[in-house]
Amino acid sequence: AQKITQTQPGMFVQEKEAVTLDCTYDTSDQSYGLFWYKQPSSGEMIFLIYQGSYDEQNATEGRYSLNFQKARKSANLVISASQLGDSAMYFCAMREGSVIYNQGGKLIFGQGTELSVKP
Amino acid sequence: EAQVTQNPRYLITVTGKKLTVTCSQNMNHEYMSWYRQDPGLGLRQIYYSMNVEATDKGDVPEGYKVSRKEKRNFPLILESPSPNQTSLYFCASSLGSTGEKLFFGSGTQLSVL
């Protein structure tokens, strides 16, 4: 069965330092997508980064990168040069299924990691 | 502006009084879905729809109904709400399947007394 685990309920990081948020997943499917979303205190869900299971390179989006280790089933989010505005809840999520066959209806989220950036 | 619109933003109701939370997207997305967010549990999927007239259960469908009669709308119906359905609800949509990111609505905070 699908499962996403985020083992860090809360984390602190000093401003301008890098931080890694952990995410491990479990799936028996070969085709899946992994996502990270940010939820600031205002409540909206903001897409950060995506990694496909067949992508050979780690995804990067500005200060965000995804450390994808397929054999270990981990998809950790790395935020470089943390800013005060990075303080938020972060969710890892997974969609299973073939893109070709338009699957991917089911989507699961981890429990979230609350990141606090200290000045 | 491309967006997913949920209404209402806040809702307080009483046990057993039927309610509907509306969700509409203007991006011509095929896929729409509903989630509830509870502290310590992350977001859990209630229902999803791959296209018009195609809906399917997520992980926590009990006590909820949905319909997808037109592409842009995907209402969430609570026929007889109970206090354990007090939660923050999100609607989301995407172009299609596995590789597509979700666009989220602003959320609906529901309290059932």
mmCIF file with all atom_site columns, C-alpha atoms in Angstrom:
data_model
loop_
_atom_site.group_PDB
_atom_site.id
_atom_site.type_symbol
_atom_site.label_atom_id
_atom_site.label_alt_id
_atom_site.label_comp_id
_atom_site.label_asym_id
_atom_site.label_entity_id
_atom_site.label_seq_id
_atom_site.pdbx_PDB_ins_code
_atom_site.Cartn_x
_atom_site.Cartn_y
_atom_site.Cartn_z
_atom_site.occupancy
_atom_site.B_iso_or_equiv
_atom_site.pdbx_formal_charge
_atom_site.auth_seq_id
_atom_site.auth_comp_id
_atom_site.auth_asym_id
_atom_site.auth_atom_id
_atom_site.pdbx_PDB_model_num
ATOM 1   C CA . ALA A 1 1   ? 0.000   0.000  0.000   1.00 0.00 ? 1   ALA A CA 1
ATOM 2   C CA . GLN A 1 2   ? 1.039   3.571  -0.580  1.00 0.00 ? 2   GLN A CA 1
ATOM 3   C CA . LYS A 1 3   ? 2.630   5.322  2.347   1.00 0.00 ? 3   LYS A CA 1
ATOM 4   C CA . ILE A 1 4   ? 4.509   8.550  2.921   1.00 0.00 ? 4   ILE A CA 1
ATOM 5   C CA . THR A 1 5   ? 6.511   9.124  6.108   1.00 0.00 ? 5   THR A CA 1
ATOM 6   C CA . GLN A 1 6   ? 7.902   12.406 7.344   1.00 0.00 ? 6   GLN A CA 1
ATOM 7   C CA . THR A 1 7   ? 9.750   11.650 10.551  1.00 0.00 ? 7   THR A CA 1
ATOM 8   C CA . GLN A 1 8   ? 10.509  15.236 11.635  1.00 0.00 ? 8   GLN A CA 1
ATOM 9   C CA . PRO A 1 9   ? 7.419   16.872 13.159  1.00 0.00 ? 9   PRO A CA 1
ATOM 10  C CA . GLY A 1 10  ? 9.348   20.091 13.753  1.00 0.00 ? 10  GLY A CA 1
ATOM 11  C CA . MET A 1 11  ? 12.700  21.563 12.816  1.00 0.00 ? 11  MET A CA 1
ATOM 12  C CA . PHE A 1 12  ? 14.664  24.733 13.429  1.00 0.00 ? 12  PHE A CA 1
ATOM 13  C CA . VAL A 1 13  ? 17.213  26.258 11.076  1.00 0.00 ? 13  VAL A CA 1
ATOM 14  C CA . GLN A 1 14  ? 19.286  29.400 11.254  1.00 0.00 ? 14  GLN A CA 1
ATOM 15  C CA . GLU A 1 15  ? 18.621  32.011 8.600   1.00 0.00 ? 15  GLU A CA 1
ATOM 16  C CA . LYS A 1 16  ? 20.897  31.642 5.530   1.00 0.00 ? 16  LYS A CA 1
ATOM 17  C CA . GLU A 1 17  ? 21.742  28.037 6.350   1.00 0.00 ? 17  GLU A CA 1
ATOM 18  C CA . ALA A 1 18  ? 20.626  25.008 4.349   1.00 0.00 ? 18  ALA A CA 1
ATOM 19  C CA . VAL A 1 19  ? 18.098  22.520 5.712   1.00 0.00 ? 19  VAL A CA 1
ATOM 20  C CA . THR A 1 20  ? 16.962  19.047 4.664   1.00 0.00 ? 20  THR A CA 1
ATOM 21  C CA . LEU A 1 21  ? 13.426  17.815 5.264   1.00 0.00 ? 21  LEU A CA 1
ATOM 22  C CA . ASP A 1 22  ? 13.098  14.053 5.174   1.00 0.00 ? 22  ASP A CA 1
ATOM 23  C CA . CYS A 1 23  ? 10.522  12.062 3.233   1.00 0.00 ? 23  CYS A CA 1
ATOM 24  C CA . THR A 1 24  ? 10.387  8.320  2.680   1.00 0.00 ? 24  THR A CA 1
ATOM 25  C CA . TYR A 1 25  ? 7.739   6.564  0.661   1.00 0.00 ? 25  TYR A CA 1
ATOM 26  C CA . ASP A 1 26  ? 6.476   3.101  0.022   1.00 0.00 ? 26  ASP A CA 1
ATOM 27  C CA . THR A 1 27  ? 4.929   1.923  -3.204  1.00 0.00 ? 27  THR A CA 1
ATOM 28  C CA . SER A 1 28  ? 4.858   -1.200 -5.330  1.00 0.00 ? 28  SER A CA 1
ATOM 29  C CA . ASP A 1 29  ? 4.211   0.810  -8.480  1.00 0.00 ? 29  ASP A CA 1
ATOM 30  C CA . GLN A 1 30  ? 7.015   1.571  -10.936 1.00 0.00 ? 30  GLN A CA 1
ATOM 31  C CA . SER A 1 31  ? 5.425   4.799  -12.098 1.00 0.00 ? 31  SER A CA 1
ATOM 32  C CA . TYR A 1 32  ? 4.802   7.553  -9.580  1.00 0.00 ? 32  TYR A CA 1
ATOM 33  C CA . GLY A 1 33  ? 5.338   11.225 -8.902  1.00 0.00 ? 33  GLY A CA 1
ATOM 34  C CA . LEU A 1 34  ? 6.648   12.872 -5.756  1.00 0.00 ? 34  LEU A CA 1
ATOM 35  C CA . PHE A 1 35  ? 5.751   16.409 -4.739  1.00 0.00 ? 35  PHE A CA 1
ATOM 36  C CA . TRP A 1 36  ? 6.571   18.890 -2.017  1.00 0.00 ? 36  TRP A CA 1
ATOM 37  C CA . TYR A 1 37  ? 4.124   21.541 -0.885  1.00 0.00 ? 37  TYR A CA 1
ATOM 38  C CA . LYS A 1 38  ? 4.526   24.423 1.522   1.00 0.00 ? 38  LYS A CA 1
ATOM 39  C CA . GLN A 1 39  ? 1.757   25.613 3.803   1.00 0.00 ? 39  GLN A CA 1
ATOM 40  C CA . PRO A 1 40  ? 2.459   28.943 5.512   1.00 0.00 ? 40  PRO A CA 1
ATOM 41  C CA . SER A 1 41  ? 0.485   30.036 8.559   1.00 0.00 ? 41  SER A CA 1
ATOM 42  C CA . SER A 1 42  ? -2.030  31.717 6.235   1.00 0.00 ? 42  SER A CA 1
ATOM 43  C CA . GLY A 1 43  ? -3.126  28.223 5.195   1.00 0.00 ? 43  GLY A CA 1
ATOM 44  C CA . GLU A 1 44  ? -2.742  28.072 1.425   1.00 0.00 ? 44  GLU A CA 1
ATOM 45  C CA . MET A 1 45  ? -0.957  25.144 -0.219  1.00 0.00 ? 45  MET A CA 1
ATOM 46  C CA . ILE A 1 46  ? 1.957   26.173 -2.426  1.00 0.00 ? 46  ILE A CA 1
ATOM 47  C CA . PHE A 1 47  ? 3.612   23.771 -4.876  1.00 0.00 ? 47  PHE A CA 1
ATOM 48  C CA . LEU A 1 48  ? 7.392   23.701 -4.552  1.00 0.00 ? 48  LEU A CA 1
ATOM 49  C CA . ILE A 1 49  ? 8.911   20.878 -6.587  1.00 0.00 ? 49  ILE A CA 1
ATOM 50  C CA . TYR A 1 50  ? 8.161   17.647 -8.458  1.00 0.00 ? 50  TYR A CA 1
ATOM 51  C CA . GLN A 1 51  ? 10.162  14.473 -9.160  1.00 0.00 ? 51  GLN A CA 1
ATOM 52  C CA . GLY A 1 52  ? 9.005   11.708 -11.466 1.00 0.00 ? 52  GLY A CA 1
ATOM 53  C CA . SER A 1 53  ? 9.984   8.126  -10.731 1.00 0.00 ? 53  SER A CA 1
ATOM 54  C CA . TYR A 1 54  ? 11.732  7.815  -14.091 1.00 0.00 ? 54  TYR A CA 1
ATOM 55  C CA . ASP A 1 55  ? 13.590  11.105 -13.843 1.00 0.00 ? 55  ASP A CA 1
ATOM 56  C CA . GLU A 1 56  ? 17.316  10.452 -13.683 1.00 0.00 ? 56  GLU A CA 1
ATOM 57  C CA . GLN A 1 57  ? 18.297  13.886 -12.463 1.00 0.00 ? 57  GLN A CA 1
ATOM 58  C CA . ASN A 1 58  ? 17.290  15.361 -9.130  1.00 0.00 ? 58  ASN A CA 1
ATOM 59  C CA . ALA A 1 59  ? 14.713  18.119 -9.532  1.00 0.00 ? 59  ALA A CA 1
ATOM 60  C CA . THR A 1 60  ? 15.644  21.704 -8.713  1.00 0.00 ? 60  THR A CA 1
ATOM 61  C CA . GLU A 1 61  ? 13.534  24.861 -8.497  1.00 0.00 ? 61  GLU A CA 1
ATOM 62  C CA . GLY A 1 62  ? 15.437  27.923 -7.383  1.00 0.00 ? 62  GLY A CA 1
ATOM 63  C CA . ARG A 1 63  ? 16.487  27.398 -3.753  1.00 0.00 ? 63  ARG A CA 1
ATOM 64  C CA . TYR A 1 64  ? 14.644  24.073 -3.591  1.00 0.00 ? 64  TYR A CA 1
ATOM 65  C CA . SER A 1 65  ? 16.112  20.765 -4.646  1.00 0.00 ? 65  SER A CA 1
ATOM 66  C CA . LEU A 1 66  ? 14.863  17.242 -4.234  1.00 0.00 ? 66  LEU A CA 1
ATOM 67  C CA . ASN A 1 67  ? 17.365  14.593 -3.215  1.00 0.00 ? 67  ASN A CA 1
ATOM 68  C CA . PHE A 1 68  ? 15.817  11.556 -4.897  1.00 0.00 ? 68  PHE A CA 1
ATOM 69  C CA . GLN A 1 69  ? 17.204  8.169  -3.894  1.00 0.00 ? 69  GLN A CA 1
ATOM 70  C CA . LYS A 1 70  ? 15.005  5.635  -5.603  1.00 0.00 ? 70  LYS A CA 1
ATOM 71  C CA . ALA A 1 71  ? 16.550  2.491  -4.155  1.00 0.00 ? 71  ALA A CA 1
ATOM 72  C CA . ARG A 1 72  ? 16.125  3.862  -0.642  1.00 0.00 ? 72  ARG A CA 1
ATOM 73  C CA . LYS A 1 73  ? 12.670  5.242  -1.489  1.00 0.00 ? 73  LYS A CA 1
ATOM 74  C CA . SER A 1 74  ? 13.499  8.652  -0.179  1.00 0.00 ? 74  SER A CA 1
ATOM 75  C CA . ALA A 1 75  ? 12.695  12.096 -1.583  1.00 0.00 ? 75  ALA A CA 1
ATOM 76  C CA . ASN A 1 76  ? 14.189  14.653 0.752   1.00 0.00 ? 76  ASN A CA 1
ATOM 77  C CA . LEU A 1 77  ? 13.655  18.367 0.199   1.00 0.00 ? 77  LEU A CA 1
ATOM 78  C CA . VAL A 1 78  ? 16.704  20.582 0.495   1.00 0.00 ? 78  VAL A CA 1
ATOM 79  C CA . ILE A 1 79  ? 16.219  24.305 1.010   1.00 0.00 ? 79  ILE A CA 1
ATOM 80  C CA . SER A 1 80  ? 19.378  26.302 0.513   1.00 0.00 ? 80  SER A CA 1
ATOM 81  C CA . ALA A 1 81  ? 20.026  29.694 2.151   1.00 0.00 ? 81  ALA A CA 1
ATOM 82  C CA . SER A 1 82  ? 16.933  29.624 4.388   1.00 0.00 ? 82  SER A CA 1
ATOM 83  C CA . GLN A 1 83  ? 14.885  32.791 4.690   1.00 0.00 ? 83  GLN A CA 1
ATOM 84  C CA . LEU A 1 84  ? 12.457  33.899 7.395   1.00 0.00 ? 84  LEU A CA 1
ATOM 85  C CA . GLY A 1 85  ? 9.640   33.459 4.888   1.00 0.00 ? 85  GLY A CA 1
ATOM 86  C CA . ASP A 1 86  ? 10.468  29.751 4.669   1.00 0.00 ? 86  ASP A CA 1
ATOM 87  C CA . SER A 1 87  ? 8.905   29.224 8.100   1.00 0.00 ? 87  SER A CA 1
ATOM 88  C CA . ALA A 1 88  ? 5.924   26.993 7.324   1.00 0.00 ? 88  ALA A CA 1
ATOM 89  C CA . MET A 1 89  ? 4.590   23.460 7.300   1.00 0.00 ? 89  MET A CA 1
ATOM 90  C CA . TYR A 1 90  ? 6.024   21.286 4.529   1.00 0.00 ? 90  TYR A CA 1
ATOM 91  C CA . PHE A 1 91  ? 4.270   18.274 3.065   1.00 0.00 ? 91  PHE A CA 1
ATOM 92  C CA . CYS A 1 92  ? 5.647   15.477 0.931   1.00 0.00 ? 92  CYS A CA 1
ATOM 93  C CA . ALA A 1 93  ? 3.110   13.778 -1.349  1.00 0.00 ? 93  ALA A CA 1
ATOM 94  C CA . MET A 1 94  ? 2.954   10.949 -3.867  1.00 0.00 ? 94  MET A CA 1
ATOM 95  C CA . ARG A 1 95  ? 0.781   10.094 -6.860  1.00 0.00 ? 95  ARG A CA 1
ATOM 96  C CA . GLU A 1 96  ? 0.989   6.572  -8.238  1.00 0.00 ? 96  GLU A CA 1
ATOM 97  C CA . GLY A 1 97  ? 0.125   5.422  -11.719 1.00 0.00 ? 97  GLY A CA 1
ATOM 98  C CA . SER A 1 98  ? 1.066   5.545  -15.367 1.00 0.00 ? 98  SER A CA 1
ATOM 99  C CA . VAL A 1 99  ? 1.060   8.893  -17.137 1.00 0.00 ? 99  VAL A CA 1
ATOM 100 C CA . ILE A 1 100 ? 0.367   7.111  -20.427 1.00 0.00 ? 100 ILE A CA 1
ATOM 101 C CA . TYR A 1 101 ? -2.801  5.508  -19.127 1.00 0.00 ? 101 TYR A CA 1
ATOM 102 C CA . ASN A 1 102 ? -3.944  8.663  -17.341 1.00 0.00 ? 102 ASN A CA 1
ATOM 103 C CA . GLN A 1 103 ? -3.758  7.106  -13.920 1.00 0.00 ? 103 GLN A CA 1
ATOM 104 C CA . GLY A 1 104 ? -2.671  8.882  -10.758 1.00 0.00 ? 104 GLY A CA 1
ATOM 105 C CA . GLY A 1 105 ? -6.019  9.553  -9.155  1.00 0.00 ? 105 GLY A CA 1
ATOM 106 C CA . LYS A 1 106 ? -4.984  8.533  -5.678  1.00 0.00 ? 106 LYS A CA 1
ATOM 107 C CA . LEU A 1 107 ? -2.694  10.912 -3.888  1.00 0.00 ? 107 LEU A CA 1
ATOM 108 C CA . ILE A 1 108 ? -1.301  10.614 -0.369  1.00 0.00 ? 108 ILE A CA 1
ATOM 109 C CA . PHE A 1 109 ? 0.454   13.096 1.870   1.00 0.00 ? 109 PHE A CA 1
ATOM 110 C CA . GLY A 1 110 ? 2.879   12.741 4.726   1.00 0.00 ? 110 GLY A CA 1
ATOM 111 C CA . GLN A 1 111 ? 2.127   14.125 8.177   1.00 0.00 ? 111 GLN A CA 1
ATOM 112 C CA . GLY A 1 112 ? 4.153   17.255 7.539   1.00 0.00 ? 112 GLY A CA 1
ATOM 113 C CA . THR A 1 113 ? 7.246   18.937 8.992   1.00 0.00 ? 113 THR A CA 1
ATOM 114 C CA . GLU A 1 114 ? 6.963   22.327 10.629  1.00 0.00 ? 114 GLU A CA 1
ATOM 115 C CA . LEU A 1 115 ? 10.041  24.379 9.794   1.00 0.00 ? 115 LEU A CA 1
ATOM 116 C CA . SER A 1 116 ? 10.989  27.426 11.836  1.00 0.00 ? 116 SER A CA 1
ATOM 117 C CA . VAL A 1 117 ? 13.713  29.746 10.550  1.00 0.00 ? 117 VAL A CA 1
ATOM 118 C CA . LYS A 1 118 ? 15.538  31.707 13.250  1.00 0.00 ? 118 LYS A CA 1
ATOM 119 C CA . PRO A 1 119 ? 16.971  35.164 12.528  1.00 0.00 ? 119 PRO A CA 1
ATOM 120 C CA . GLU B 2 1   ? -6.485  34.520 -13.185 1.00 0.00 ? 1   GLU B CA 1
ATOM 121 C CA . ALA B 2 2   ? -6.102  30.728 -13.015 1.00 0.00 ? 2   ALA B CA 1
ATOM 122 C CA . GLN B 2 3   ? -7.561  29.524 -9.763  1.00 0.00 ? 3   GLN B CA 1
ATOM 123 C CA . VAL B 2 4   ? -9.508  27.008 -7.733  1.00 0.00 ? 4   VAL B CA 1
ATOM 124 C CA . THR B 2 5   ? -12.356 28.658 -5.857  1.00 0.00 ? 5   THR B CA 1
ATOM 125 C CA . GLN B 2 6   ? -13.853 27.116 -2.744  1.00 0.00 ? 6   GLN B CA 1
ATOM 126 C CA . ASN B 2 7   ? -16.840 28.418 -0.833  1.00 0.00 ? 7   ASN B CA 1
ATOM 127 C CA . PRO B 2 8   ? -17.495 29.096 1.928   1.00 0.00 ? 8   PRO B CA 1
ATOM 128 C CA . ARG B 2 9   ? -14.202 29.922 3.610   1.00 0.00 ? 9   ARG B CA 1
ATOM 129 C CA . TYR B 2 10  ? -15.612 29.249 7.073   1.00 0.00 ? 10  TYR B CA 1
ATOM 130 C CA . LEU B 2 11  ? -18.687 27.272 8.044   1.00 0.00 ? 11  LEU B CA 1
ATOM 131 C CA . ILE B 2 12  ? -20.217 26.453 11.416  1.00 0.00 ? 12  ILE B CA 1
ATOM 132 C CA . THR B 2 13  ? -23.114 24.034 11.427  1.00 0.00 ? 13  THR B CA 1
ATOM 133 C CA . VAL B 2 14  ? -24.916 21.566 13.661  1.00 0.00 ? 14  VAL B CA 1
ATOM 134 C CA . THR B 2 15  ? -24.957 17.802 13.620  1.00 0.00 ? 15  THR B CA 1
ATOM 135 C CA . GLY B 2 16  ? -27.211 16.359 10.946  1.00 0.00 ? 16  GLY B CA 1
ATOM 136 C CA . LYS B 2 17  ? -27.786 19.490 8.869   1.00 0.00 ? 17  LYS B CA 1
ATOM 137 C CA . LYS B 2 18  ? -26.875 18.776 5.261   1.00 0.00 ? 18  LYS B CA 1
ATOM 138 C CA . LEU B 2 19  ? -24.286 21.045 3.728   1.00 0.00 ? 19  LEU B CA 1
ATOM 139 C CA . THR B 2 20  ? -22.399 21.513 0.477   1.00 0.00 ? 20  THR B CA 1
ATOM 140 C CA . VAL B 2 21  ? -18.946 22.967 -0.029  1.00 0.00 ? 21  VAL B CA 1
ATOM 141 C CA . THR B 2 22  ? -18.496 24.187 -3.576  1.00 0.00 ? 22  THR B CA 1
ATOM 142 C CA . CYS B 2 23  ? -15.349 23.951 -5.658  1.00 0.00 ? 23  CYS B CA 1
ATOM 143 C CA . SER B 2 24  ? -14.803 25.422 -9.083  1.00 0.00 ? 24  SER B CA 1
ATOM 144 C CA . GLN B 2 25  ? -11.723 25.687 -11.307 1.00 0.00 ? 25  GLN B CA 1
ATOM 145 C CA . ASN B 2 26  ? -11.209 27.830 -14.413 1.00 0.00 ? 26  ASN B CA 1
ATOM 146 C CA . MET B 2 27  ? -8.178  25.991 -15.866 1.00 0.00 ? 27  MET B CA 1
ATOM 147 C CA . ASN B 2 28  ? -10.033 23.308 -17.827 1.00 0.00 ? 28  ASN B CA 1
ATOM 148 C CA . HIS B 2 29  ? -8.465  20.660 -15.605 1.00 0.00 ? 29  HIS B CA 1
ATOM 149 C CA . GLU B 2 30  ? -9.483  17.031 -16.009 1.00 0.00 ? 30  GLU B CA 1
ATOM 150 C CA . TYR B 2 31  ? -8.670  16.001 -12.450 1.00 0.00 ? 31  TYR B CA 1
ATOM 151 C CA . MET B 2 32  ? -10.248 17.295 -9.239  1.00 0.00 ? 32  MET B CA 1
ATOM 152 C CA . SER B 2 33  ? -10.073 16.034 -5.678  1.00 0.00 ? 33  SER B CA 1
ATOM 153 C CA . TRP B 2 34  ? -11.002 16.754 -2.067  1.00 0.00 ? 34  TRP B CA 1
ATOM 154 C CA . TYR B 2 35  ? -8.862  16.493 1.070   1.00 0.00 ? 35  TYR B CA 1
ATOM 155 C CA . ARG B 2 36  ? -9.300  17.025 4.736   1.00 0.00 ? 36  ARG B CA 1
ATOM 156 C CA . GLN B 2 37  ? -6.479  18.265 6.935   1.00 0.00 ? 37  GLN B CA 1
ATOM 157 C CA . ASP B 2 38  ? -6.285  17.366 10.610  1.00 0.00 ? 38  ASP B CA 1
ATOM 158 C CA . PRO B 2 39  ? -3.398  18.138 12.999  1.00 0.00 ? 39  PRO B CA 1
ATOM 159 C CA . GLY B 2 40  ? -0.749  15.424 12.985  1.00 0.00 ? 40  GLY B CA 1
ATOM 160 C CA . LEU B 2 41  ? -2.383  13.554 10.109  1.00 0.00 ? 41  LEU B CA 1
ATOM 161 C CA . GLY B 2 42  ? -1.454  15.704 7.146   1.00 0.00 ? 42  GLY B CA 1
ATOM 162 C CA . LEU B 2 43  ? -3.932  15.833 4.284   1.00 0.00 ? 43  LEU B CA 1
ATOM 163 C CA . ARG B 2 44  ? -6.061  12.822 3.542   1.00 0.00 ? 44  ARG B CA 1
ATOM 164 C CA . GLN B 2 45  ? -7.870  12.298 0.280   1.00 0.00 ? 45  GLN B CA 1
ATOM 165 C CA . ILE B 2 46  ? -11.653 12.013 0.456   1.00 0.00 ? 46  ILE B CA 1
ATOM 166 C CA . TYR B 2 47  ? -12.700 11.620 -3.203  1.00 0.00 ? 47  TYR B CA 1
ATOM 167 C CA . TYR B 2 48  ? -11.230 12.293 -6.578  1.00 0.00 ? 48  TYR B CA 1
ATOM 168 C CA . SER B 2 49  ? -12.490 12.626 -10.126 1.00 0.00 ? 49  SER B CA 1
ATOM 169 C CA . MET B 2 50  ? -10.433 11.845 -13.228 1.00 0.00 ? 50  MET B CA 1
ATOM 170 C CA . ASN B 2 51  ? -13.032 13.458 -15.487 1.00 0.00 ? 51  ASN B CA 1
ATOM 171 C CA . VAL B 2 52  ? -16.706 14.355 -15.822 1.00 0.00 ? 52  VAL B CA 1
ATOM 172 C CA . GLU B 2 53  ? -18.978 11.632 -14.410 1.00 0.00 ? 53  GLU B CA 1
ATOM 173 C CA . ALA B 2 54  ? -15.937 9.698  -13.140 1.00 0.00 ? 54  ALA B CA 1
ATOM 174 C CA . THR B 2 55  ? -15.483 9.795  -9.370  1.00 0.00 ? 55  THR B CA 1
ATOM 175 C CA . ASP B 2 56  ? -13.700 7.435  -7.023  1.00 0.00 ? 56  ASP B CA 1
ATOM 176 C CA . LYS B 2 57  ? -13.027 7.032  -3.325  1.00 0.00 ? 57  LYS B CA 1
ATOM 177 C CA . GLY B 2 58  ? -9.896  8.212  -1.629  1.00 0.00 ? 58  GLY B CA 1
ATOM 178 C CA . ASP B 2 59  ? -8.724  7.087  1.784   1.00 0.00 ? 59  ASP B CA 1
ATOM 179 C CA . VAL B 2 60  ? -11.474 8.624  3.942   1.00 0.00 ? 60  VAL B CA 1
ATOM 180 C CA . PRO B 2 61  ? -14.738 8.727  1.923   1.00 0.00 ? 61  PRO B CA 1
ATOM 181 C CA . GLU B 2 62  ? -17.172 7.738  4.688   1.00 0.00 ? 62  GLU B CA 1
ATOM 182 C CA . GLY B 2 63  ? -19.766 10.412 5.374   1.00 0.00 ? 63  GLY B CA 1
ATOM 183 C CA . TYR B 2 64  ? -19.077 12.353 2.168   1.00 0.00 ? 64  TYR B CA 1
ATOM 184 C CA . LYS B 2 65  ? -20.544 12.489 -1.313  1.00 0.00 ? 65  LYS B CA 1
ATOM 185 C CA . VAL B 2 66  ? -19.341 14.156 -4.478  1.00 0.00 ? 66  VAL B CA 1
ATOM 186 C CA . SER B 2 67  ? -20.559 14.683 -8.008  1.00 0.00 ? 67  SER B CA 1
ATOM 187 C CA . ARG B 2 68  ? -18.879 15.801 -11.220 1.00 0.00 ? 68  ARG B CA 1
ATOM 188 C CA . LYS B 2 69  ? -21.578 16.810 -13.656 1.00 0.00 ? 69  LYS B CA 1
ATOM 189 C CA . GLU B 2 70  ? -19.464 19.436 -15.370 1.00 0.00 ? 70  GLU B CA 1
ATOM 190 C CA . LYS B 2 71  ? -15.738 19.759 -15.777 1.00 0.00 ? 71  LYS B CA 1
ATOM 191 C CA . ARG B 2 72  ? -15.260 22.906 -13.748 1.00 0.00 ? 72  ARG B CA 1
ATOM 192 C CA . ASN B 2 73  ? -17.278 22.014 -10.618 1.00 0.00 ? 73  ASN B CA 1
ATOM 193 C CA . PHE B 2 74  ? -16.735 19.364 -7.969  1.00 0.00 ? 74  PHE B CA 1
ATOM 194 C CA . PRO B 2 75  ? -18.935 19.945 -4.898  1.00 0.00 ? 75  PRO B CA 1
ATOM 195 C CA . LEU B 2 76  ? -18.427 18.097 -1.615  1.00 0.00 ? 76  LEU B CA 1
ATOM 196 C CA . ILE B 2 77  ? -21.636 17.092 0.129   1.00 0.00 ? 77  ILE B CA 1
ATOM 197 C CA . LEU B 2 78  ? -22.049 16.147 3.777   1.00 0.00 ? 78  LEU B CA 1
ATOM 198 C CA . GLU B 2 79  ? -25.519 14.638 4.022   1.00 0.00 ? 79  GLU B CA 1
ATOM 199 C CA . SER B 2 80  ? -25.535 14.343 7.818   1.00 0.00 ? 80  SER B CA 1
ATOM 200 C CA . PRO B 2 81  ? -22.463 16.030 9.289   1.00 0.00 ? 81  PRO B CA 1
ATOM 201 C CA . SER B 2 82  ? -21.053 14.829 12.572  1.00 0.00 ? 82  SER B CA 1
ATOM 202 C CA . PRO B 2 83  ? -18.539 16.464 14.947  1.00 0.00 ? 83  PRO B CA 1
ATOM 203 C CA . ASN B 2 84  ? -15.735 14.173 13.725  1.00 0.00 ? 84  ASN B CA 1
ATOM 204 C CA . GLN B 2 85  ? -16.035 15.874 10.349  1.00 0.00 ? 85  GLN B CA 1
ATOM 205 C CA . THR B 2 86  ? -14.839 19.135 11.877  1.00 0.00 ? 86  THR B CA 1
ATOM 206 C CA . SER B 2 87  ? -11.734 19.818 9.814   1.00 0.00 ? 87  SER B CA 1
ATOM 207 C CA . LEU B 2 88  ? -10.019 22.010 7.232   1.00 0.00 ? 88  LEU B CA 1
ATOM 208 C CA . TYR B 2 89  ? -11.065 20.972 3.738   1.00 0.00 ? 89  TYR B CA 1
ATOM 209 C CA . PHE B 2 90  ? -9.184  21.560 0.504   1.00 0.00 ? 90  PHE B CA 1
ATOM 210 C CA . CYS B 2 91  ? -10.268 21.146 -3.064  1.00 0.00 ? 91  CYS B CA 1
ATOM 211 C CA . ALA B 2 92  ? -7.567  20.720 -5.698  1.00 0.00 ? 92  ALA B CA 1
ATOM 212 C CA . SER B 2 93  ? -7.305  20.240 -9.435  1.00 0.00 ? 93  SER B CA 1
ATOM 213 C CA . SER B 2 94  ? -4.692  19.290 -12.004 1.00 0.00 ? 94  SER B CA 1
ATOM 214 C CA . LEU B 2 95  ? -4.403  18.886 -15.759 1.00 0.00 ? 95  LEU B CA 1
ATOM 215 C CA . GLY B 2 96  ? -4.294  15.129 -15.617 1.00 0.00 ? 96  GLY B CA 1
ATOM 216 C CA . SER B 2 97  ? -2.498  12.364 -13.956 1.00 0.00 ? 97  SER B CA 1
ATOM 217 C CA . THR B 2 98  ? 0.621   11.291 -12.126 1.00 0.00 ? 98  THR B CA 1
ATOM 218 C CA . GLY B 2 99  ? 3.076   13.914 -13.329 1.00 0.00 ? 99  GLY B CA 1
ATOM 219 C CA . GLU B 2 100 ? 0.847   16.931 -12.847 1.00 0.00 ? 100 GLU B CA 1
ATOM 220 C CA . LYS B 2 101 ? 1.002   19.215 -9.823  1.00 0.00 ? 101 LYS B CA 1
ATOM 221 C CA . LEU B 2 102 ? -2.131  20.089 -7.913  1.00 0.00 ? 102 LEU B CA 1
ATOM 222 C CA . PHE B 2 103 ? -3.571  23.573 -7.692  1.00 0.00 ? 103 PHE B CA 1
ATOM 223 C CA . PHE B 2 104 ? -5.337  24.073 -4.375  1.00 0.00 ? 104 PHE B CA 1
ATOM 224 C CA . GLY B 2 105 ? -8.270  26.149 -3.281  1.00 0.00 ? 105 GLY B CA 1
ATOM 225 C CA . SER B 2 106 ? -7.970  28.406 -0.225  1.00 0.00 ? 106 SER B CA 1
ATOM 226 C CA . GLY B 2 107 ? -9.587  25.877 2.084   1.00 0.00 ? 107 GLY B CA 1
ATOM 227 C CA . THR B 2 108 ? -12.839 25.654 4.032   1.00 0.00 ? 108 THR B CA 1
ATOM 228 C CA . GLN B 2 109 ? -12.721 25.500 7.816   1.00 0.00 ? 109 GLN B CA 1
ATOM 229 C CA . LEU B 2 110 ? -15.740 23.471 8.895   1.00 0.00 ? 110 LEU B CA 1
ATOM 230 C CA . SER B 2 111 ? -16.964 23.164 12.472  1.00 0.00 ? 111 SER B CA 1
ATOM 231 C CA . VAL B 2 112 ? -19.773 20.733 13.262  1.00 0.00 ? 112 VAL B CA 1
ATOM 232 C CA . LEU B 2 113 ? -21.319 21.302 16.693  1.00 0.00 ? 113 LEU B CA 1
#
